[in-house]
Amino acid sequence: MARAGEEALIARYFAPLAGPGAEGLRDDAASLTPTLGHDLVVTADAVVAGVHYFPDDPPGSIAVKALGVNLSDLAAKGARPRGFLLTLALPDDWTEMWLATFAEGLGAASRAHGCPLLGGDTVRSDGPALIGITAFGEVPSGTMLRRQAAQAGDRLCVSGSIGDAALGLALRLAPDPALGASHRDALLDRYLHPRPRLALIPALRRHARAAMDVSDGLAGDLRKMLAGTGLTARIDVPAVPLSAAAGAAIAREPGRLATALTGGDDYEILCAVPPDNLSAFLAEAREAGVPAAAIGTVESGEDPPCFLDGTGRAMDFARTAFSHF
Amino acid sequence: MARAGEEALIARYFAPLAGPGAEGLRDDAASLTPTLGHDLVVTADAVVAGVHYFPDDPPGSIAVKALGVNLSDLAAKGARPRGFLLTLALPDDWTEMWLATFAEGLGAASRAHGCPLLGGDTVRSDGPALIGITAFGEVPSGTMLRRQAAQAGDRLCVSGSIGDAALGLALRLAPDPALGASHRDALLDRYLHPRPRLALIPALRRHARAAMDVSDGLAGDLRKMLAGTGLTARIDVPAVPLSAAAGAAIAREPGRLATALTGGDDYEILCAVPPDNLSAFLAEAREAGVPAAAIGTVESGEDPPCFLDGTGRAMDFARTAFSHF
């Protein structure tokens, strides 16, 4: 199939994803106005072939990840999605088939999360594919949830389950045939398909004091939440929620627990909740279909956060933070 | 010099460029709210080493181009800059020196145009550097200037001078020692350093009916302005403003006129102005320090726009549009 030029490519694959204000992607810019009394929240994250995903991942999955990692940031800020811009750098050997499948996955994710395409740029790159997304959300004025607003005594909570994606990546790099296929598939799927926790927004907005998404590993991201604030934290590792699949993988090889706690790509929410709000937060999260768990407490102090195992001993991670960079 | 990790790199080079709402770049998102009664205008453009600039261009110049091409889009939409997000993909061999100079140039351009950094993402890429920028501007509600809003009878105008950057690029690829050094330097400089025509915004907002920036060549961008609208245009080529340097280059080699009219990287404004507004538009543009010129007229018709040379004959371009893609 002959490959289209940039304009034809936009008209064919991306114009169907365009939302109001996007001018059908026939202009160089889009207009976007927050609802009266709201702030816009903006965030940008890029994924690069060979760094953030495997070049032979299904193109639809790559699209789900590229949009999902950005929507995860919006969810952590308590911001409802309004739209996104796409910067797509295509390597010389791009195919119409790849692009069609990518756009199909992107469209499905965009519709599922109510986050239409507003514009972007398509460029050629003599290198790996790069998908850069800028996502826009909105919050009532002045209420964006901040990363570094925790206070001593707050309870730390995480959504969903921790470590699945990191274990999925590890299993992809070094298969473990003795782990059951359903567990393996569940972990691999979490690596491929982040689930932005947008359903948690109302509970976060009502009850959390600080929040961020867990993208570079729970241990490293918790450190970022507290760095320079004069606060530290104690984490009760047995309280960190693990999926059945992660539990099975760790049971087979206990060293995988450190991978789960320090590996990347969770795209869960880490938040600090005042103690008086804790039970309401956990109940509303459960009702919203995104279970959350209290895993520790914020305390005064300059030490790095401490992860206590089942015997009360501090875990010593070889690597405390994952970095895609 | 040891190279910094992502967090240290952001703190060292980019946090000093951060504006209000950017949370000192210590969060995953920024908040941004248009002035009451205004719409936000969003645009994204990326530049890639080896495609949009030469890898050995001065890093500060690359920064000026990366931000400038986005601010040029805002200017064409009548939107005053409010801030930008930066997605920076760095190749494996990046150096602190390159990054320091890049950030210095970006900071200077950001301050000069009143457009602070609000956030972004830094990623590693096993390929050429890519600088993706999403720029935010604002316009009074409902007044974003559109690309495809011209009407038959409107006069077409361009700002500044056309073709300098394309001729600068041509001279860089094939030097012409007989062209004087000052002319050559002027053209090379226009290729390196786009000048976003933000000063033209008030005149555009008062008088223009449609506008876009000229990034892919005057001929091709004019075609985009009119495609599918049932309109065409006649351009009086001798009226197209040329710089002294471009005039000298074309005098030496008349074929360069086609390069000037079809080549990319002008980053001037092309707009359609109702005839009754023309003299006021030109006067206000001149007062704003950005001379503009009327170069033709919008007419009903489905034919491609027609460029008439000094003898009234239609020019026939081998290539009507430049594409960076």
Short mmCIF file of C-alpha atoms in Angstrom, two decimals, chain A residues 7-142:
data_model
loop_
_atom_site.label_atom_id
_atom_site.label_comp_id
_atom_site.label_asym_id
_atom_site.label_seq_id
_atom_site.Cartn_x
_atom_site.Cartn_y
_atom_site.Cartn_z
CA GLU A 7 -1.94 15.62 5.39
CA ALA A 8 -3.53 12.49 3.96
CA LEU A 9 -2.35 10.51 6.95
CA ILE A 10 -3.96 12.96 9.36
CA ALA A 11 -7.21 13.00 7.42
CA ARG A 12 -7.31 9.22 7.12
CA TYR A 13 -6.30 8.09 10.59
CA PHE A 14 -6.51 10.93 13.05
CA ALA A 15 -9.31 13.27 11.96
CA PRO A 16 -11.89 10.64 13.04
CA LEU A 17 -10.55 10.99 16.59
CA ALA A 18 -10.89 14.77 16.70
CA GLY A 19 -13.04 16.48 19.29
CA PRO A 20 -14.78 19.87 19.50
CA GLY A 21 -12.34 22.78 19.19
CA ALA A 22 -9.95 20.67 17.09
CA GLU A 23 -11.12 22.23 13.80
CA GLY A 24 -11.15 18.74 12.29
CA LEU A 25 -7.33 18.82 12.61
CA ARG A 26 -7.25 21.19 9.63
CA ASP A 27 -5.75 24.07 11.59
CA ASP A 28 -2.41 24.53 13.33
CA ALA A 29 -4.00 24.93 16.75
CA ALA A 30 -7.11 24.07 18.72
CA SER A 31 -9.08 26.09 21.21
CA LEU A 32 -9.90 24.70 24.62
CA THR A 33 -11.64 26.42 27.48
CA PRO A 34 -12.07 25.01 30.96
CA THR A 35 -15.56 24.92 32.37
CA LEU A 36 -16.29 28.16 34.22
CA GLY A 37 -14.73 28.07 37.68
CA HIS A 38 -12.21 25.41 36.68
CA ASP A 39 -8.47 25.30 36.05
CA LEU A 40 -6.95 23.43 33.20
CA VAL A 41 -4.39 20.80 34.20
CA VAL A 42 -1.71 20.02 31.60
CA THR A 43 0.76 17.17 31.49
CA ALA A 44 3.11 15.70 28.88
CA ASP A 45 4.66 12.24 28.71
CA ALA A 46 6.33 10.52 25.79
CA VAL A 47 6.96 6.85 25.13
CA VAL A 48 9.83 5.71 22.93
CA ALA A 49 10.21 2.39 21.13
CA GLY A 50 12.87 0.29 22.82
CA VAL A 51 12.74 2.37 26.00
CA HIS A 52 9.13 2.45 27.20
CA TYR A 53 7.77 -0.36 25.06
CA PHE A 54 8.99 -3.13 22.81
CA PRO A 55 9.07 -2.15 19.14
CA ASP A 56 7.10 -5.30 18.28
CA ASP A 57 4.34 -4.65 20.82
CA PRO A 58 0.91 -4.51 19.16
CA PRO A 59 0.47 -0.96 17.82
CA GLY A 60 -2.92 -0.71 19.53
CA SER A 61 -1.29 -1.55 22.86
CA ILE A 62 1.38 1.08 22.30
CA ALA A 63 -1.39 3.64 21.76
CA VAL A 64 -3.18 2.53 24.92
CA LYS A 65 0.07 2.95 26.89
CA ALA A 66 0.93 6.33 25.35
CA LEU A 67 -2.45 7.81 26.23
CA GLY A 68 -2.80 5.85 29.48
CA VAL A 69 0.39 7.13 31.10
CA ASN A 70 -0.83 10.68 30.55
CA LEU A 71 -4.37 10.03 31.78
CA SER A 72 -2.82 8.43 34.85
CA ASP A 73 -1.14 11.76 35.63
CA LEU A 74 -4.46 13.57 35.23
CA ALA A 75 -6.21 11.09 37.53
CA ALA A 76 -3.56 11.64 40.21
CA LYS A 77 -4.15 15.39 40.02
CA GLY A 78 -7.91 14.89 40.38
CA ALA A 79 -8.45 16.22 36.86
CA ARG A 80 -11.14 15.00 34.48
CA PRO A 81 -9.77 14.55 30.93
CA ARG A 82 -10.70 17.14 28.33
CA GLY A 83 -8.52 16.22 25.36
CA PHE A 84 -5.00 15.59 24.12
CA LEU A 85 -2.42 16.56 21.54
CA LEU A 86 -0.35 13.89 19.79
CA THR A 87 3.23 14.30 18.59
CA LEU A 88 4.11 11.26 16.53
CA ALA A 89 7.67 10.70 15.31
CA LEU A 90 7.67 7.87 12.80
CA PRO A 91 10.77 5.94 11.79
CA ASP A 92 11.61 5.58 8.13
CA ASP A 93 10.11 2.09 7.93
CA TRP A 94 6.63 2.95 9.21
CA THR A 95 3.78 1.16 7.49
CA GLU A 96 0.17 2.08 6.89
CA MET A 97 -0.80 -1.14 8.66
CA TRP A 98 1.08 -0.15 11.81
CA LEU A 99 -0.42 3.31 11.74
CA ALA A 100 -3.97 2.09 11.10
CA THR A 101 -3.79 -0.28 14.07
CA PHE A 102 -2.18 2.37 16.25
CA ALA A 103 -4.91 4.88 15.40
CA GLU A 104 -7.60 2.29 16.05
CA GLY A 105 -6.22 1.59 19.54
CA LEU A 106 -5.79 5.28 20.22
CA GLY A 107 -9.36 6.00 19.15
CA ALA A 108 -10.75 3.25 21.36
CA ALA A 109 -8.80 4.50 24.40
CA SER A 110 -9.73 8.09 23.62
CA ARG A 111 -13.44 7.24 23.49
CA ALA A 112 -13.30 4.99 26.56
CA HIS A 113 -11.87 7.82 28.65
CA GLY A 114 -13.82 10.69 27.08
CA CYS A 115 -10.60 12.37 25.96
CA PRO A 116 -10.72 13.44 22.30
CA LEU A 117 -7.78 14.29 20.06
CA LEU A 118 -7.33 18.05 19.65
CA GLY A 119 -4.32 18.25 17.34
CA GLY A 120 -0.64 17.54 17.15
CA ASP A 121 2.25 17.03 14.83
CA THR A 122 3.60 14.17 12.77
CA VAL A 123 7.30 14.12 12.03
CA ARG A 124 9.79 11.79 10.47
CA SER A 125 12.64 10.52 12.61
CA ASP A 126 15.73 8.62 11.61
CA GLY A 127 15.38 6.63 14.82
CA PRO A 128 12.84 4.79 16.95
CA ALA A 129 9.18 5.75 16.99
CA LEU A 130 8.27 8.28 19.66
CA ILE A 131 4.74 9.02 20.79
CA GLY A 132 4.48 12.24 22.75
CA ILE A 133 1.15 13.18 24.27
CA THR A 134 0.07 16.33 26.02
CA ALA A 135 -3.12 15.69 27.97
CA PHE A 136 -5.52 18.31 29.28
CA GLY A 137 -7.85 17.89 32.21
CA GLU A 138 -9.75 20.20 34.49
CA VAL A 139 -10.36 20.67 38.19
CA PRO A 140 -12.47 23.18 40.13
CA SER A 141 -10.29 26.29 40.49
CA GLY A 142 -7.39 25.95 42.85
#
